[in-house]
Amino acid sequence: MASTDQGVTSPTRARITERTLRQDRWWLQPLTTFVVFSAFVVYATVRAFMGRDYYASPYLSPFYSPCLGDCVEGASDFGQPFAWWPLSAALIILIFPLGFRMTCYYYRKAYYRAFWLSPPACGVAEPHQSYSGESKLPLVLQNVHRYFWYAAVLVGLVLTFDVVLAFRPMPAEYAVGDGETSGIHMGLGTLLMILNVAFIWLYTLSCHSCRHIVGGRLRHFSQHPVRYRLWTWVSRLNTSHGKWAWYSLFSVAIVDLYIFLLATGTIQDVRFF
Amino acid sequence: MSYTLKLRIWRGDRDGGEIQDFPVEVSDGEVVLDAIHRVQATQAGDLAVRWNCKAGKCGSCSAEVNGRPRLMCMCRLSDFEQDETITVTPMRTFPVIRDLVTDVSFNYEKAKQLPAASLGPRDADGKRRMAQVDVERGQEFRKCIECFLCQDVCHVVRDHEDNKEAFAGPRFFLRYAELDMHPLDTHDRRELAQGAAGLGMCNITKCCTEVCPEGIRITDNAIIPMKERVVDKKFDPLVWLGSKIGLRTKDDEGRVEV
Ligand code: SF4
Ligand code: SF4
Ligand code: FES
Ligand code: FES
């Protein structure tokens, strides 16, 4: 797999045949990324195409929110403009979070390394003969990331609304004790959704495009004190952007799984009040 | 306490070479460069190695230690097990001259292609002024010691000799970013960064940031912001429209493309 005489073994370089002399377990990180991302993609694909078990009142799965297709009763808080859509309602909106993450600077780094091995790790020769990075089609399209960010802010607002709705009383069949169903309610589902939306916001607001938009694009911080302040806040979040990317990936999957288990009747919601 | 280090060093020149064993007496608290110097003093008087400050500030002693780009003078032996073999090679991206010394002129060529700052007119009193926040922004980039370890590790040129022509490398993206953020500079280098400097070839995999001995967050603070600035100029129709109908701030005004 060593890259040919184009790279570290090309004629002018110090003659060393190994593609890397690293002795640490440099393959561990790309391998982990590969396994976890693949698992998520498989899970998300299955769930997105399923088209059922995404709503367990009052909880709506983030994969299906907003539910704009021919959704089950109670799931569509923004109407059903796509009621004619024959496939799963998740497929209508999933392009936005999917596009956002696919063009994310952090995810790009992670999947270029883990899936495309370009490079698999620092100082480890990549297997490709030629390379043009993000300078040509299709990868030059990564530059649309900021538009997905705008969409992601809207998605974040919708998911926040879902959390508010998750405090609604549950329908009678879920009632505990003496059958009381009125007033507000909070269950494990609500808690999971709060955590999820927190991670989603941390991820969305720590985005590099966000950092640029709020103030990074300026050349005179001194003349824009408010934007400068915003920029310093986003910059602080931005240092952990990769962490928020992972946390929010897990939290989305966990919330969806929890709702799936509720909707299929496999488990009962743990109710706090 | 001293012990015998299992040291291996690449020796050779443009015509060929190999990694050779140089077991050498070292003591705790020493760095790789000390071991190399001891080999030079006791076993191989003609071993070629470049160094100067021994304090991580001149950027001369760049090499690869166990396959990772490092400054030899900042690479502590105590970071390794005493029975571990340490292999030192020259940087593998640049043409080798002899032993651990490489020809880094690629970087000086790239530096020449980068238009220097061009400042606007002075204030009425003959001075130029910059606010403190604007000065601070570029300070991180000015910590660069030009060790070129980032250039060495960057797979764009490390693994593709043919990209050297079209790619300036992370050290110079730092410079592009610094100048593009500079409130007094009148050049607009965004087209140049994307075109001649090959910013689009970087796939932000962050190896430059991982190896920088000055801890400069090259990718997050220079390359990605620069990519976003290029998007403003080349790929974002809304920004373009906004600037045509006067919805944008006047922040960019007074710059001319180079
Ligand atoms: S982030 Fe870009 S410039 Fe830095 S090493 Fe990776 S490809 Fe090269
Ligand atoms: S940016 Fe860092 S790694 Fe690159 S030349 Fe400067 S100090 Fe060295
Ligand atoms: S979401 Fe990761 S950089 Fe924008
Ligand atoms: S000798 Fe100056 S940086 Fe190592």
Coordinates of C-alpha atoms and ligand atoms in Angstrom, one line a residue:
Chain A
M1 CA 0.0 0.0 0.0
A2 CA 3.0 2.3 0.4
S3 CA 2.7 5.3 -1.8
T4 CA 4.8 5.0 -4.8
D5 CA 7.8 7.1 -5.8
Q6 CA 5.5 10.1 -5.7
G7 CA 5.8 10.5 -2.0
V8 CA 8.2 9.7 0.8
T9 CA 10.1 7.3 -1.4
S10 CA 10.5 9.7 -4.3
P11 CA 14.0 10.1 -5.7
T12 CA 15.3 13.2 -3.8
R13 CA 14.2 12.1 -0.4
A14 CA 16.2 10.2 2.2
R15 CA 16.0 6.6 1.1
I16 CA 13.8 4.8 3.6
T17 CA 11.4 2.1 2.4
E18 CA 8.9 2.1 5.3
R19 CA 5.8 4.1 4.8
T20 CA 6.0 5.2 8.4
L21 CA 8.5 4.7 11.2
R22 CA 5.9 5.4 13.8
Q23 CA 5.8 2.8 16.6
D24 CA 2.8 3.9 18.5
R25 CA -0.7 2.6 17.7
W26 CA -1.5 5.3 15.2
W27 CA -4.1 3.1 13.5
L28 CA -6.3 3.0 16.7
Q29 CA -7.9 6.4 16.2
P30 CA -8.9 6.1 12.6
L31 CA -10.1 2.5 13.3
T32 CA -12.3 3.7 16.2
T33 CA -13.6 6.5 14.1
F34 CA -14.4 4.1 11.2
V35 CA -16.2 1.6 13.4
V36 CA -18.3 4.2 15.3
F37 CA -19.2 6.3 12.3
S38 CA -20.1 3.2 10.3
A39 CA -22.3 1.9 13.1
F40 CA -24.0 5.3 13.3
V41 CA -24.6 5.4 9.6
V42 CA -26.1 1.9 9.6
Y43 CA -28.3 2.7 12.5
A44 CA -29.4 6.0 11.2
T45 CA -30.1 4.6 7.7
V46 CA -32.2 1.8 9.1
R47 CA -34.2 4.1 11.3
A48 CA -34.7 6.7 8.7
F49 CA -36.1 4.3 6.2
M50 CA -38.3 2.5 8.7
G51 CA -40.9 5.2 8.7
R52 CA -42.5 4.0 12.0
D53 CA -41.9 3.9 15.8
Y54 CA -40.6 7.5 15.8
Y55 CA -43.2 9.0 18.0
A56 CA -44.2 8.0 21.6
S57 CA -46.3 10.9 22.8
P58 CA -45.0 13.3 23.9
Y59 CA -41.7 12.4 22.5
L60 CA -40.7 12.8 18.8
S61 CA -37.5 11.3 17.5
P62 CA -34.9 13.9 16.3
F63 CA -34.5 11.9 13.0
Y64 CA -38.2 12.7 12.2
S65 CA -38.4 16.3 13.5
P66 CA -40.0 18.3 12.0
C67 CA -42.3 15.6 10.7
L68 CA -43.6 17.1 7.5
G69 CA -44.7 13.9 5.7
D70 CA -47.7 11.6 6.3
C71 CA -46.8 11.3 9.9
V72 CA -48.6 9.5 12.8
E73 CA -51.1 11.6 14.7
G74 CA -49.6 14.1 17.1
A75 CA -46.1 14.0 15.5
S76 CA -46.5 16.9 13.1
D77 CA -46.3 20.2 14.9
F78 CA -45.6 22.1 11.7
G79 CA -48.3 20.7 9.5
Q80 CA -47.8 18.1 6.7
P81 CA -46.9 20.0 3.6
F82 CA -45.4 16.8 2.2
A83 CA -48.3 14.5 3.0
W84 CA -48.0 13.1 -0.5
W85 CA -44.5 12.0 0.1
P86 CA -44.6 8.2 -0.3
L87 CA -41.5 7.3 1.7
S88 CA -40.4 7.8 5.3
A89 CA -40.9 11.3 6.5
A90 CA -37.3 11.3 7.9
L91 CA -36.0 11.4 4.4
I92 CA -37.6 14.8 3.7
I93 CA -35.6 16.6 6.4
L94 CA -32.5 14.4 7.0
I95 CA -30.6 16.1 4.2
F96 CA -30.1 19.1 6.4
P97 CA -28.4 17.5 9.4
L98 CA -26.7 15.1 7.1
G99 CA -25.3 17.8 4.9
F100 CA -24.4 19.8 7.9
R101 CA -22.3 17.0 9.4
M102 CA -20.9 15.8 6.1
T103 CA -19.5 19.3 5.3
C104 CA -18.4 20.0 8.9
Y105 CA -14.7 20.8 9.2
Y106 CA -14.3 18.4 12.1
Y107 CA -16.2 15.5 10.4
R108 CA -14.2 16.1 7.2
K109 CA -11.0 15.7 9.1
A110 CA -12.3 12.5 10.8
Y111 CA -13.6 10.8 7.7
Y112 CA -10.8 11.9 5.4
R113 CA -8.5 10.1 7.8
A114 CA -10.6 7.1 8.8
F115 CA -12.5 6.3 5.5
W116 CA -10.3 7.8 2.8
L117 CA -6.9 7.3 4.6
S118 CA -5.8 10.7 3.4
P119 CA -3.8 10.5 5.5
P120 CA -4.6 7.7 7.9
A121 CA -2.5 9.4 10.6
C122 CA 0.2 12.0 10.7
G123 CA 3.4 10.9 9.1
V124 CA 1.9 7.7 7.7
A125 CA 1.9 7.6 3.9
E126 CA -1.4 7.6 2.2
P127 CA -2.2 4.9 -0.4
H128 CA -3.4 7.3 -3.1
Q129 CA -1.4 8.0 -6.3
S130 CA -2.7 11.5 -6.8
Y131 CA -4.3 14.1 -4.7
S132 CA -6.1 17.4 -5.2
G133 CA -7.8 17.8 -1.8
E134 CA -10.8 20.1 -1.8
S135 CA -9.7 22.1 -4.8
K136 CA -11.9 20.3 -7.4
L137 CA -15.3 18.9 -7.9
P138 CA -16.9 17.2 -6.0
L139 CA -15.0 18.2 -2.8
V140 CA -14.9 21.9 -3.6
L141 CA -18.6 21.7 -2.7
Q142 CA -17.6 21.4 0.9
N143 CA -17.5 25.2 0.8
V144 CA -21.3 25.3 1.1
H145 CA -21.0 24.4 4.7
R146 CA -22.2 27.8 5.9
Y147 CA -25.6 27.3 4.2
F148 CA -26.0 24.1 6.1
W149 CA -25.2 25.9 9.2
Y150 CA -28.0 28.4 8.6
A151 CA -30.3 25.4 8.2
A152 CA -28.9 23.7 11.3
V153 CA -29.9 26.7 13.4
L154 CA -33.5 26.2 12.2
V155 CA -33.2 22.5 13.0
G156 CA -31.9 23.4 16.4
L157 CA -34.9 25.6 17.1
V158 CA -37.3 22.9 16.1
L159 CA -35.5 20.4 18.3
T160 CA -35.7 22.9 21.2
F161 CA -39.4 23.2 20.6
D162 CA -39.7 19.4 20.7
V163 CA -38.1 19.5 24.2
V164 CA -40.7 21.9 25.4
L165 CA -43.4 19.6 24.0
A166 CA -41.7 16.7 25.8
F167 CA -42.9 18.2 29.1
R168 CA -46.5 17.7 28.0
P169 CA -48.6 15.3 30.0
M170 CA -48.6 11.8 28.6
P171 CA -51.6 10.1 27.2
A172 CA -53.7 7.9 29.5
E173 CA -52.1 4.6 28.6
Y174 CA -48.8 5.8 30.0
A175 CA -50.2 7.2 33.2
V176 CA -48.8 6.0 36.5
G177 CA -50.4 5.5 39.9
D178 CA -54.0 6.7 40.0
G179 CA -54.1 7.5 36.3
E180 CA -53.2 11.1 36.7
T181 CA -52.2 12.6 33.3
S182 CA -52.7 16.3 33.7
G183 CA -50.2 19.1 34.3
I184 CA -46.6 19.0 33.1
H185 CA -44.7 15.8 33.0
M186 CA -41.0 14.9 32.9
G187 CA -39.6 11.5 32.2
L188 CA -36.3 10.0 31.3
G189 CA -37.2 10.8 27.7
T190 CA -37.5 14.5 28.5
L191 CA -34.1 14.4 30.2
L192 CA -32.5 12.7 27.3
M193 CA -34.0 15.2 24.9
I194 CA -32.7 18.1 27.0
L195 CA -29.2 16.7 27.0
N196 CA -29.5 16.0 23.3
V197 CA -30.6 19.5 22.4
A198 CA -27.9 21.0 24.6
F199 CA -25.2 19.0 22.7
I200 CA -26.8 19.9 19.4
W201 CA -26.6 23.6 20.3
L202 CA -23.0 23.3 21.5
Y203 CA -22.1 21.6 18.3
T204 CA -24.0 24.1 16.1
L205 CA -22.7 27.2 17.9
S206 CA -19.1 26.0 18.0
C207 CA -19.1 25.6 14.2
H208 CA -16.2 27.2 12.3
S209 CA -18.6 28.8 9.9
C210 CA -20.5 30.3 12.8
R211 CA -17.2 31.6 14.2
H212 CA -16.6 33.2 10.9
I213 CA -20.1 34.6 10.5
V214 CA -20.4 36.2 14.0
G215 CA -17.1 38.0 13.8
G216 CA -14.2 36.0 12.3
R217 CA -14.7 37.6 8.9
L218 CA -13.9 41.0 10.2
R219 CA -10.5 42.8 9.9
H220 CA -11.2 45.4 12.6
F221 CA -12.3 43.8 15.8
S222 CA -11.9 47.2 17.4
Q223 CA -14.7 48.7 15.4
H224 CA -17.2 46.0 16.1
P225 CA -17.1 45.4 19.9
V226 CA -20.3 43.3 20.0
R227 CA -19.3 41.0 17.2
Y228 CA -15.8 40.7 18.7
R229 CA -17.4 39.6 22.0
L230 CA -19.5 37.0 20.2
W231 CA -16.5 35.8 18.4
T232 CA -14.6 35.3 21.6
W233 CA -17.5 33.2 23.0
V234 CA -17.8 31.1 19.9
S235 CA -14.0 30.7 19.7
R236 CA -14.1 29.3 23.2
L237 CA -16.7 26.7 22.3
N238 CA -14.9 26.1 19.0
T239 CA -11.9 24.6 20.7
S240 CA -14.0 21.6 21.7
H241 CA -16.0 21.4 18.5
G242 CA -14.8 17.8 17.8
K243 CA -16.0 16.8 21.3
W244 CA -19.5 18.3 20.7
A245 CA -19.6 16.6 17.3
W246 CA -19.2 13.2 19.0
Y247 CA -21.4 13.9 22.0
S248 CA -24.3 15.1 19.8
L249 CA -23.9 12.1 17.5
F250 CA -24.4 9.8 20.4
S251 CA -27.1 11.7 22.0
V252 CA -29.2 11.9 18.8
A253 CA -28.9 8.1 18.4
I254 CA -29.7 7.4 22.1
V255 CA -32.8 9.6 22.0
D256 CA -34.1 8.0 18.9
L257 CA -33.4 4.5 20.3
Y258 CA -35.2 5.4 23.5
I259 CA -38.3 6.6 21.6
F260 CA -38.1 3.5 19.4
L261 CA -38.2 1.3 22.4
L262 CA -41.1 3.2 23.9
A263 CA -43.0 3.2 20.6
T264 CA -42.7 -0.5 20.2
G265 CA -43.8 -1.1 23.7
T266 CA -40.4 -2.7 24.6
I267 CA -39.9 -0.5 27.7
Q268 CA -42.0 2.0 29.7
D269 CA -40.9 5.6 30.2
V270 CA -39.3 6.3 33.5
R271 CA -41.4 9.1 34.9
F272 CA -40.0 11.6 37.3
F273 CA -43.3 13.6 37.8
Chain B
M1 CA 21.6 8.0 36.1
S2 CA 23.0 7.0 32.8
Y3 CA 22.1 4.1 30.5
T4 CA 22.8 2.9 27.0
L5 CA 20.3 4.2 24.5
K6 CA 19.4 2.0 21.5
L7 CA 19.7 4.8 19.0
R8 CA 19.3 4.4 15.2
I9 CA 20.2 7.1 12.8
W10 CA 19.6 7.4 9.1
R11 CA 22.9 8.0 7.3
G12 CA 23.4 8.7 3.7
D13 CA 22.9 11.2 0.9
R14 CA 21.0 11.8 -2.3
D15 CA 22.4 8.6 -3.8
G16 CA 21.2 6.3 -1.0
G17 CA 21.6 5.5 2.7
E18 CA 20.3 3.4 5.5
I19 CA 19.4 3.4 9.1
Q20 CA 22.4 2.4 11.3
D21 CA 22.7 1.5 14.9
F22 CA 24.5 3.8 17.3
P23 CA 24.2 2.6 20.8
V24 CA 25.2 5.5 23.0
E25 CA 25.6 6.4 26.6
V26 CA 23.0 9.0 27.8
S27 CA 21.6 10.2 31.0
D28 CA 18.2 11.1 32.4
G29 CA 17.1 14.6 31.5
E30 CA 18.9 14.7 28.2
V31 CA 17.2 15.2 24.8
V32 CA 17.6 13.5 21.5
L33 CA 19.9 16.2 20.2
D34 CA 22.3 15.5 23.1
A35 CA 22.4 11.8 22.1
I36 CA 23.1 12.8 18.5
H37 CA 25.9 15.1 19.6
R38 CA 27.4 12.4 21.7
V39 CA 27.4 10.1 18.7
Q40 CA 29.0 12.8 16.6
A41 CA 31.7 13.3 19.3
T42 CA 32.5 9.7 20.0
Q43 CA 31.5 7.5 17.1
A44 CA 30.8 9.3 13.9
G45 CA 32.7 12.6 13.6
D46 CA 31.2 13.2 10.1
L47 CA 27.6 12.9 11.1
A48 CA 25.8 15.8 9.5
V49 CA 23.2 17.5 11.8
R50 CA 21.8 21.1 11.8
W51 CA 21.2 22.8 15.1
N52 CA 21.7 26.1 16.8
C53 CA 19.9 27.2 19.9
K54 CA 19.1 24.0 21.8
A55 CA 16.2 25.8 23.2
G56 CA 13.4 25.2 20.7
K57 CA 13.6 28.7 19.3
C58 CA 15.7 28.6 16.2
G59 CA 13.9 25.9 14.3
S60 CA 17.1 24.3 13.0
C61 CA 17.1 20.9 14.5
S62 CA 13.9 19.5 12.8
A63 CA 14.0 15.8 12.1
E64 CA 11.8 12.8 12.6
V65 CA 12.0 10.8 15.8
N66 CA 10.3 7.4 15.6
G67 CA 8.5 8.6 12.5
R68 CA 7.1 11.8 14.0
P69 CA 8.3 15.3 13.1
R70 CA 10.1 16.8 16.1
L71 CA 12.6 19.3 17.2
M72 CA 15.4 17.1 18.4
C73 CA 16.4 19.6 21.1
M74 CA 12.9 19.5 22.6
C75 CA 12.4 15.8 22.4
R76 CA 13.1 14.4 25.9
L77 CA 14.6 11.0 26.3
S78 CA 12.5 10.6 29.4
D79 CA 9.4 10.5 27.2
F80 CA 10.6 7.1 26.0
E81 CA 11.2 3.8 27.9
Q82 CA 14.9 3.3 28.6
D83 CA 14.9 0.0 26.6
E84 CA 13.0 1.5 23.7
T85 CA 14.8 1.9 20.4
I86 CA 14.8 5.5 19.1
T87 CA 15.1 6.0 15.3
V88 CA 16.1 9.4 14.0
T89 CA 15.7 10.3 10.4
P90 CA 15.9 13.5 8.4
M91 CA 12.6 15.1 7.4
R92 CA 11.1 12.9 4.7
T93 CA 9.4 15.6 2.7
F94 CA 12.4 17.6 1.6
P95 CA 15.3 16.5 -0.5
V96 CA 18.1 15.1 1.6
I97 CA 21.5 16.6 1.6
R98 CA 23.4 14.4 4.0
D99 CA 22.4 12.4 7.1
L100 CA 20.0 14.4 9.1
V101 CA 20.3 17.6 7.0
T102 CA 17.7 18.3 4.3
D103 CA 17.3 21.0 1.7
V104 CA 14.4 23.2 2.9
S105 CA 14.6 25.7 0.1
F106 CA 11.1 24.7 -1.0
N107 CA 9.9 26.9 1.9
Y108 CA 11.9 29.9 1.0
E109 CA 10.6 29.7 -2.6
K110 CA 7.1 29.7 -1.2
A111 CA 7.9 32.6 1.1
K112 CA 9.0 34.6 -1.9
Q113 CA 5.8 34.1 -3.7
L114 CA 3.8 35.6 -0.9
P115 CA 3.2 39.4 -1.4
A116 CA 4.4 41.3 1.7
A117 CA 2.1 43.6 3.6
S118 CA 1.3 46.9 1.9
L119 CA 0.2 49.5 4.4
G120 CA -2.2 52.3 3.6
P121 CA -1.5 56.0 4.2
R122 CA -0.4 57.2 7.6
D123 CA -2.6 59.2 9.9
A124 CA -2.4 63.0 9.8
D125 CA 0.3 63.0 12.5
G126 CA 2.5 60.6 10.5
K127 CA 1.8 57.6 12.6
R128 CA -0.1 54.4 12.0
R129 CA -2.5 53.1 14.6
M130 CA -3.9 49.7 15.4
A131 CA -6.1 48.8 18.4
Q132 CA -4.8 46.4 20.9
V133 CA -7.4 43.7 20.1
D134 CA -6.4 43.8 16.5
V135 CA -2.7 43.5 17.3
E136 CA -3.4 40.5 19.6
R137 CA -5.2 38.6 17.0
G138 CA -2.1 38.0 14.9
Q139 CA 0.3 37.3 17.8
E140 CA -0.3 33.6 17.8
F141 CA 0.9 33.4 14.2
R142 CA 4.0 35.4 14.9
K143 CA 5.2 32.7 17.3
C144 CA 6.2 30.6 14.3
I145 CA 9.9 29.7 14.4
E146 CA 10.0 28.4 10.9
C147 CA 11.1 24.9 11.8
F148 CA 9.0 23.7 8.8
L149 CA 7.8 20.6 10.7
C150 CA 4.3 21.4 9.6
Q151 CA 5.4 21.6 6.0
D152 CA 7.2 18.3 6.5
V153 CA 4.2 16.4 7.9
C154 CA 1.6 17.8 5.5
H155 CA 0.5 14.9 3.4
V156 CA -0.3 17.2 0.4
V157 CA 3.4 17.4 -0.4
R158 CA 4.8 14.7 1.8
D159 CA 3.0 12.0 -0.2
H160 CA 2.7 13.9 -3.5
E161 CA 5.9 15.4 -4.8
D162 CA 4.0 16.7 -7.8
N163 CA 1.9 19.0 -5.6
K164 CA 4.9 21.0 -4.4
E165 CA 4.6 23.3 -7.4
A166 CA 1.0 24.3 -6.5
F167 CA 1.0 24.2 -2.7
A168 CA 2.4 26.7 -0.3
G169 CA 1.8 24.7 2.9
P170 CA 0.5 25.4 6.4
R171 CA 3.4 27.7 7.5
F172 CA 2.4 30.1 4.7
F173 CA -1.3 29.7 5.2
L174 CA -0.5 31.1 8.6
R175 CA 1.0 34.1 6.9
Y176 CA -1.9 34.5 4.5
A177 CA -4.4 34.4 7.4
E178 CA -2.4 36.9 9.4
L179 CA -2.2 39.4 6.6
D180 CA -5.8 38.9 5.7
M181 CA -6.9 39.7 9.2
H182 CA -4.6 42.7 9.4
P183 CA -6.6 45.9 9.6
L184 CA -3.9 48.0 8.0
D185 CA -2.9 45.9 5.1
T186 CA -4.4 46.9 1.7
H187 CA -3.8 43.7 -0.2
D188 CA -6.6 41.2 -0.8
R189 CA -4.9 37.9 -1.0
R190 CA -8.0 35.6 -1.0
E191 CA -7.8 34.7 -4.7
L192 CA -4.1 34.2 -4.5
A193 CA -4.5 31.9 -1.4
Q194 CA -7.0 29.7 -3.2
G195 CA -5.2 29.8 -6.6
A196 CA -1.4 30.1 -6.5
A197 CA -1.0 28.9 -2.9
G198 CA -3.3 25.9 -3.2
L199 CA -5.3 26.4 0.0
G200 CA -8.1 24.2 -1.5
M201 CA -5.7 21.3 -1.5
C202 CA -5.6 21.3 2.3
N203 CA -8.1 18.8 3.6
I204 CA -7.9 20.1 7.2
T205 CA -6.7 16.8 8.6
K206 CA -4.7 18.8 11.2
C207 CA -1.4 17.1 11.1
C208 CA 0.3 20.5 10.9
T209 CA -1.4 21.5 14.2
E210 CA -0.4 18.2 15.8
V211 CA 3.3 18.7 15.2
C212 CA 3.8 22.5 15.6
P213 CA 6.3 22.9 18.5
E214 CA 5.0 26.4 19.2
G215 CA 1.5 25.0 19.7
I216 CA 0.0 27.3 17.1
R217 CA -3.5 26.1 16.2
I218 CA -2.7 26.4 12.5
T219 CA -5.8 24.6 11.2
D220 CA -8.4 26.1 13.5
N221 CA -7.1 29.6 13.7
A222 CA -5.5 30.2 10.3
I223 CA -6.4 27.6 7.6
I224 CA -10.1 27.3 8.3
P225 CA -10.7 31.0 8.8
M226 CA -8.8 31.6 5.6
K227 CA -10.9 29.0 3.8
E228 CA -14.0 30.8 5.1
R229 CA -12.6 34.1 3.8
V230 CA -12.1 32.5 0.4
V231 CA -15.7 31.3 0.5
D232 CA -16.8 34.9 1.1
K233 CA -14.9 36.0 -2.0
K234 CA -15.5 33.1 -4.4
F235 CA -18.3 30.7 -3.3
D236 CA -20.9 32.6 -1.4
P237 CA -23.5 34.3 -3.7
L238 CA -25.2 36.0 -0.7
V239 CA -22.0 37.7 0.5
W240 CA -21.4 38.9 -3.1
L241 CA -24.9 40.2 -3.5
G242 CA -24.7 41.9 -0.1
S243 CA -21.6 43.7 -1.0
K244 CA -23.1 44.9 -4.3
I245 CA -26.2 46.3 -2.7
G246 CA -24.3 47.8 0.3
L247 CA -25.6 45.5 3.0
R248 CA -22.1 44.4 4.1
T249 CA -20.0 46.3 6.6
K250 CA -17.3 48.5 5.1
D251 CA -14.8 46.3 6.9
D252 CA -13.2 45.1 3.7
E253 CA -13.0 48.4 2.0
G254 CA -9.8 49.8 0.5
R255 CA -8.2 46.5 -0.3
V256 CA -6.9 45.7 -3.8
E257 CA -6.5 42.2 -5.1
V258 CA -3.0 41.0 -5.7
Ligands
SF4_1 S1 -4.4 20.5 7.9 FE1 -4.0 21.0 5.7 S2 -2.1 22.1 5.7 FE2 -2.3 21.1 7.7 S3 -1.2 19.2 7.4 FE3 -3.3 18.8 7.0 S4 -3.6 19.1 4.8 FE4 -1.6 20.0 5.4
SF4_2 S1 3.9 26.9 12.1 FE1 4.7 25.7 13.8 S2 5.4 23.8 12.8 FE2 5.1 25.3 11.2 S3 7.1 26.3 10.8 FE3 6.0 27.5 12.3 S4 6.6 26.8 14.3 FE4 7.2 25.2 12.8
FES3 S1 -20.4 22.1 12.1 FE1 -18.3 21.5 12.3 S2 -17.4 23.2 11.4 FE2 -19.4 23.7 11.1
FES4 S1 18.4 23.8 18.0 FE1 17.1 25.5 17.8 S2 15.2 24.6 17.8 FE2 16.4 22.9 18.2

